[in-house]
Coordinates of C-alpha atoms in Angstrom, one line a residue:
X1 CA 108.8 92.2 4.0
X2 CA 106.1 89.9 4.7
X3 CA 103.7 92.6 4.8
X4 CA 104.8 94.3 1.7
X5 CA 104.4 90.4 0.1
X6 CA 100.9 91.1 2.0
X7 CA 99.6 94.1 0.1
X8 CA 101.4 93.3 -3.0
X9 CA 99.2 90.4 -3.2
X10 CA 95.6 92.1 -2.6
X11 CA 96.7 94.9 -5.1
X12 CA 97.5 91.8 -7.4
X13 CA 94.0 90.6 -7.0
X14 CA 92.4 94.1 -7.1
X15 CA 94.2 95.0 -10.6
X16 CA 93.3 91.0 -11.9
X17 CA 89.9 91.2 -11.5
X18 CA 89.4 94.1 -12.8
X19 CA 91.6 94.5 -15.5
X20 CA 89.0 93.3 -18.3
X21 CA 86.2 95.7 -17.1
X22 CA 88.1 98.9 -18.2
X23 CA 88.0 97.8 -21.8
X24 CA 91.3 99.8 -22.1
X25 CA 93.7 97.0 -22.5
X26 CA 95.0 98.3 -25.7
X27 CA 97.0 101.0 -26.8
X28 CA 96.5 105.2 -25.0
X29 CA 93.4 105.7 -23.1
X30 CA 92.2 108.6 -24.1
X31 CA 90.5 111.1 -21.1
X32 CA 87.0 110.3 -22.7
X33 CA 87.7 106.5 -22.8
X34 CA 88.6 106.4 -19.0
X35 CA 85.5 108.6 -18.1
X36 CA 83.5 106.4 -19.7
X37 CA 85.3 103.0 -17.9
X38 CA 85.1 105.0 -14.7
X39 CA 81.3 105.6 -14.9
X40 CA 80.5 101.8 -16.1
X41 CA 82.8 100.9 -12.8
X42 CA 80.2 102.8 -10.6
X43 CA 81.3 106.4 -10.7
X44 CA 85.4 105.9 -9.5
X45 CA 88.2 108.2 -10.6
X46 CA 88.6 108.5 -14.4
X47 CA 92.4 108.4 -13.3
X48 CA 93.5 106.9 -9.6
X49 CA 96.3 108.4 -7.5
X50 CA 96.5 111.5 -5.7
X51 CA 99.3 112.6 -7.4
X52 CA 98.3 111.7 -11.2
X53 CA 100.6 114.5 -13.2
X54 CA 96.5 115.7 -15.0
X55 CA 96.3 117.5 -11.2
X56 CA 99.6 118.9 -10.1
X57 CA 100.0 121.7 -12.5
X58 CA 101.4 123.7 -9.8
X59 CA 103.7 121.6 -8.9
X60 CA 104.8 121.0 -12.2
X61 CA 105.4 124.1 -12.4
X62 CA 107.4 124.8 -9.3
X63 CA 110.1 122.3 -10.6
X64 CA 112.9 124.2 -12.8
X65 CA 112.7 124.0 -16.0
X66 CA 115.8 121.8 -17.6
X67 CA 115.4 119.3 -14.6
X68 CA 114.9 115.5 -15.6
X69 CA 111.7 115.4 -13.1
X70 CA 109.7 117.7 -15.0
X71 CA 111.2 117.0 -19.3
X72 CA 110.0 113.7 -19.1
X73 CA 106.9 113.8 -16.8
X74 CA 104.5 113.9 -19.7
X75 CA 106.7 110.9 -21.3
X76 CA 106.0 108.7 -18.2
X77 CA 102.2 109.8 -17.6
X78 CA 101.7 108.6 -21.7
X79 CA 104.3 105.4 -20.6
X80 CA 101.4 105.0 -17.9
X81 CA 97.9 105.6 -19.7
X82 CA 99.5 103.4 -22.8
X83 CA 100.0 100.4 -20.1
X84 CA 96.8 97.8 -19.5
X85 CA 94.3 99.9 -17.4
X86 CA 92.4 98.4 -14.4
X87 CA 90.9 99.8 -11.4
X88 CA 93.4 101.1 -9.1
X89 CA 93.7 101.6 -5.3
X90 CA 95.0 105.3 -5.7
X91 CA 96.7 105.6 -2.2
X92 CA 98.8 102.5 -1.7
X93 CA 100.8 103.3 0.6
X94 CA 101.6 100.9 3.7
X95 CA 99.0 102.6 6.6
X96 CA 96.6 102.0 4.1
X97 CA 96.8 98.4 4.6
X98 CA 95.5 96.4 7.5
X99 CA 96.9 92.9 8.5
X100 CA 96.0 90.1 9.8
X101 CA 98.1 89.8 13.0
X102 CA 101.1 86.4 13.6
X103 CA 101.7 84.2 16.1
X104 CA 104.2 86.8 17.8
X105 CA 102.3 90.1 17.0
X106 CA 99.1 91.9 18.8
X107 CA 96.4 92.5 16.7
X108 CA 96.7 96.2 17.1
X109 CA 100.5 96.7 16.1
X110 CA 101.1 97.5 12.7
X111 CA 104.4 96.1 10.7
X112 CA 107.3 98.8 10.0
X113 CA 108.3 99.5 6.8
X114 CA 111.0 96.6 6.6
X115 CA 109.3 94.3 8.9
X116 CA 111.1 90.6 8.1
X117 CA 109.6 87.7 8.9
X118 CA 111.2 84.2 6.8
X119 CA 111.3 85.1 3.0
X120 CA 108.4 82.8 1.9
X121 CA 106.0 84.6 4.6
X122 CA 103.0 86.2 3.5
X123 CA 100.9 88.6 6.2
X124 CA 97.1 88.4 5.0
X125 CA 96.0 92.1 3.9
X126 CA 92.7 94.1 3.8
X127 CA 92.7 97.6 2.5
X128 CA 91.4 101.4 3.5
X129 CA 91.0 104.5 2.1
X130 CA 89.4 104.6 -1.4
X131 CA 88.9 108.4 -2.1
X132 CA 91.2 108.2 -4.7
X133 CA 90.5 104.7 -6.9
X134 CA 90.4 105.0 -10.3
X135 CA 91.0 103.7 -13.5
X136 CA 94.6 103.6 -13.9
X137 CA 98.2 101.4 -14.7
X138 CA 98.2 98.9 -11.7
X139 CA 102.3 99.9 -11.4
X140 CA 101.7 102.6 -10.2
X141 CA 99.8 101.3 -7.0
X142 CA 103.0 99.0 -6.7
X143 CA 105.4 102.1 -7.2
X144 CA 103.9 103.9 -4.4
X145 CA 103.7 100.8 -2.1
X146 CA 107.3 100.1 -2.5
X147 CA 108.0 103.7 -1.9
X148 CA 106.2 104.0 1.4
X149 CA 107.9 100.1 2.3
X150 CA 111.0 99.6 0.7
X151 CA 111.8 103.1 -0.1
X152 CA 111.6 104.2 3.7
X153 CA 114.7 102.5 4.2
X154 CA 117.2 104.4 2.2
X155 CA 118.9 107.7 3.3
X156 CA 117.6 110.8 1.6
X157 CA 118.1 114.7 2.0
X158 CA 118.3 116.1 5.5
X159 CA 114.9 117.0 7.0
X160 CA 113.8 119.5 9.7
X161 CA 112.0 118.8 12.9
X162 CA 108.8 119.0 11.3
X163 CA 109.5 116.9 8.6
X164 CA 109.8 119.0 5.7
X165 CA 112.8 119.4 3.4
X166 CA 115.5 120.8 4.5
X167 CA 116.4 124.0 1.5
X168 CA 118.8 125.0 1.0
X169 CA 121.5 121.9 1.7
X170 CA 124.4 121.7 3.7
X171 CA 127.4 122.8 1.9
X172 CA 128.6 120.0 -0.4
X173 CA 125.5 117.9 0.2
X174 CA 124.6 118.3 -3.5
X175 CA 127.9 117.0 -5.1
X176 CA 127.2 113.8 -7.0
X177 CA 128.7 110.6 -6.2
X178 CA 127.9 108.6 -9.4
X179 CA 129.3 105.0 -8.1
X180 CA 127.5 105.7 -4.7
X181 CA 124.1 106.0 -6.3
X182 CA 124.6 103.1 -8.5
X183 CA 125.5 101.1 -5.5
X184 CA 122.3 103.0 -3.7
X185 CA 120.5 101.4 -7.1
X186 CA 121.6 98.0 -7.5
X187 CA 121.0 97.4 -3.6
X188 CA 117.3 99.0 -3.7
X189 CA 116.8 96.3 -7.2
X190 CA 118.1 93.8 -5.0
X191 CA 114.9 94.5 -2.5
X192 CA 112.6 95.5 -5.1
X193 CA 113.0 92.7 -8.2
X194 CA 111.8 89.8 -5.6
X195 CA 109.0 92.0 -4.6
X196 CA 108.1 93.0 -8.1
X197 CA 108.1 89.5 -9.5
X198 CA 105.7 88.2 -6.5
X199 CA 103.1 90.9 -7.5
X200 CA 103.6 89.8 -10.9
X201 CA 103.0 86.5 -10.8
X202 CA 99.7 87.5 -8.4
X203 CA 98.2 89.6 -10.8
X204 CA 98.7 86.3 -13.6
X205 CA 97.4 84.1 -11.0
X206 CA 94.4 86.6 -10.4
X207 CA 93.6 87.5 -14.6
X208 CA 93.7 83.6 -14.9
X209 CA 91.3 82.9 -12.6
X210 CA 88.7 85.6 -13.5
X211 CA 88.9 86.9 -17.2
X212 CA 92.0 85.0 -19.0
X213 CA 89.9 84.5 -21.8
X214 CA 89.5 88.5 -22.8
X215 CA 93.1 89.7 -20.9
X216 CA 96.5 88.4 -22.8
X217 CA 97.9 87.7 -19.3
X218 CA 101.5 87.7 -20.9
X219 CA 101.3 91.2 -22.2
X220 CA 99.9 92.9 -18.8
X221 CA 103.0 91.3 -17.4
X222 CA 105.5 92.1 -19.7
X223 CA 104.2 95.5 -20.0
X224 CA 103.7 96.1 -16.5
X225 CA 107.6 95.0 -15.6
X226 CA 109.2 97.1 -17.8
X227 CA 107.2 99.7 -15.6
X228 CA 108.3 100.0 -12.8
X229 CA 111.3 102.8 -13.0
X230 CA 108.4 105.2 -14.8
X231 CA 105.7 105.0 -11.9
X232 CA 108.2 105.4 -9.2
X233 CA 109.4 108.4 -11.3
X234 CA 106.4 109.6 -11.6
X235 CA 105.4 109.7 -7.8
X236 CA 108.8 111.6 -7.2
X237 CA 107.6 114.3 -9.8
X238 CA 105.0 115.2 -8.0
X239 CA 106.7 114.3 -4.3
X240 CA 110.0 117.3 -5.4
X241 CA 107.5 119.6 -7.4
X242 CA 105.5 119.6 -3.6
X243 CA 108.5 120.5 -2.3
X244 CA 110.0 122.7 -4.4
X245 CA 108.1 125.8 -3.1
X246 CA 111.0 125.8 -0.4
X247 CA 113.9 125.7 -2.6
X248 CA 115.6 129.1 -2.8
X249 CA 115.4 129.7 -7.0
X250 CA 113.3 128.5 -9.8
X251 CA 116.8 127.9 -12.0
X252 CA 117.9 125.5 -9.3
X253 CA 120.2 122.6 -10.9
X254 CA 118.8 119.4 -11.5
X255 CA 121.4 118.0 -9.3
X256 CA 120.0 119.9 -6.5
X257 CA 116.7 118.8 -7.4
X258 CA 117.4 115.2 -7.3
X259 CA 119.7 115.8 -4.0
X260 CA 116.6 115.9 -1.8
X261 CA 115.8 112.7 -2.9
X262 CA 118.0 108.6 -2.3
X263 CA 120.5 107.8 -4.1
X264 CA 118.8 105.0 -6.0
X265 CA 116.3 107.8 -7.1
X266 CA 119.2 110.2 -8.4
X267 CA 120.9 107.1 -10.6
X268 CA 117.2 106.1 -11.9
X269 CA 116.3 109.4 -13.2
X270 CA 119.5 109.6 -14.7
X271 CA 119.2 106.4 -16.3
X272 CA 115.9 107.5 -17.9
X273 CA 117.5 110.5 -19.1
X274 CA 119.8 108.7 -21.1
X275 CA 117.5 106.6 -22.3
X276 CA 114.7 109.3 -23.5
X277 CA 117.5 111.2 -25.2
X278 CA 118.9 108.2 -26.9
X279 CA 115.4 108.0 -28.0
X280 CA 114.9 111.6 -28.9
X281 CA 111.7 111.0 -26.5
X282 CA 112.5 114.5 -24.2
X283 CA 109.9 116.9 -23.5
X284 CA 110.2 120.2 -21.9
X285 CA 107.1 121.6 -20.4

């Protein structure tokens, strides 16, 4: 995990230096507000990542109808804009980092997705690949990192040699197991919460030592950790809706949806479920 530690931490100083130059700190920002940031910030993405919900219509679309991925994807992209703004990577994923190489590594080999090292290790991390930086909620950088780290390492739907999702699933591979994705859940927080926190207390560590006196560090960070669930959502919204060209029937169940994806993911998107209905906060688009 060292190198996740790694990237975590240059994301950390990426989104705290720049988290007062948006000027959206404070409440929505509207489309005209982030074109406007954008162009001050030299011309970046009025919104970062690839896979921002504003340019996957289509896949949108291709997910059915009732399923949780697409009745609450305009509740987490507003969860998102509402958030502290900064500038944004837009494609954090692990290959997009470079690191500094150890004692027992070459400098050409790049770390695995679950590459330990002792727990207090941290690999030194440089960045590629800005076509997509923008102005955006620095969670979701972290989501997507975690995703293409952490993620990698739990079991999801059956795949075939090229890669691609395998539709439609093996007979029975759909049926729920409620107290095996919980389990899936609580081990992937396990991983996750450390990793979380440690970006957390970067970014505070970063604000403070560039703009503390415009950013309430306190409020970035307790928005931005109760953020987390929402951006990894929202990757997996776009991630399905790619994929669901291959599945068989529009009025596909939401179970089989979310059976292409871990376990951890199924019991997270149920757990925002409950919550949005609890808050009457569904949409269907």
């Amino acid at each position: 995990l060292s190198a996740a530690r790694g990237a975590l931490r240059w994301l950390a100083v990426l989104h705290g230096t720049f988290m007062a130059d948006t000027g959206l700190l404070h409440g929505a920002a509207t489309e005209a507000a982030a074109e406007a940031a954008a162009n001050r910030l030299g011309g970046i993405w009025p919104q970062a990542q690839y896979f921002h919900l504003g340019t996957r219509a289509a896949e949108l679309q291709a997910l059915p109808t009732g399923c949780t991925l697409r009745r609450l994807a305009s509740q987490w992209d507003r969860q998102l804009r509402a958030a502290p703004q900064t500038v944004c990577h837009g494609d954090a994923k692990l290959p997009n980092f470079l690191f500094r190489p150890t004692a027992t590594s070459s400098t050409a080999e790049q770390p695995t997705a679950l590459t330990t090292t002792a727990a207090d290790t941290v690999r030194d991390a440089a960045a590629v690949d800005f076509q997509y930086a923008g102005v955006g909620c620095g969670m979701s950088d972290v989501a997507y990192l975690l995703h293409s780290t952490v993620g990698k390492a739990f079991p999801a739907a059956p795949r075939d040699g090229d890669g691609g999702l395998v539709f439609p699933r093996p007979k029975g591979y759909c049926r729920a197991d409620a107290a095996a994705e919980a389990a899936d859940y609580a081990a992937w927080r396990s991983v996750v919460d450390p990793l979380v926190e440690y970006y957390l207390g970067e970014l505070r560590r970063a604000i403070d030592a560039c703009r503390s006196d415009v950013v309430d560090t306190d409020a970035v960070v307790t928005a931005y950790r109760g953020l987390l669930e929402p951006a990894y959502l929202d990757y997996w919204r776009f991630y399905m809706g790619w994929a669901a060209p291959m599945r068989p029937s529009i009025d596909a169940s939401d179970e089989e949806v979310l059976a292409a994806a871990p376990g951890f993911v199924r019991h997270m998107a149920g757990r925002q479920a409950d919550y949005s209905s609890d808050a009457g906060d569904v949409v269907d688009l």
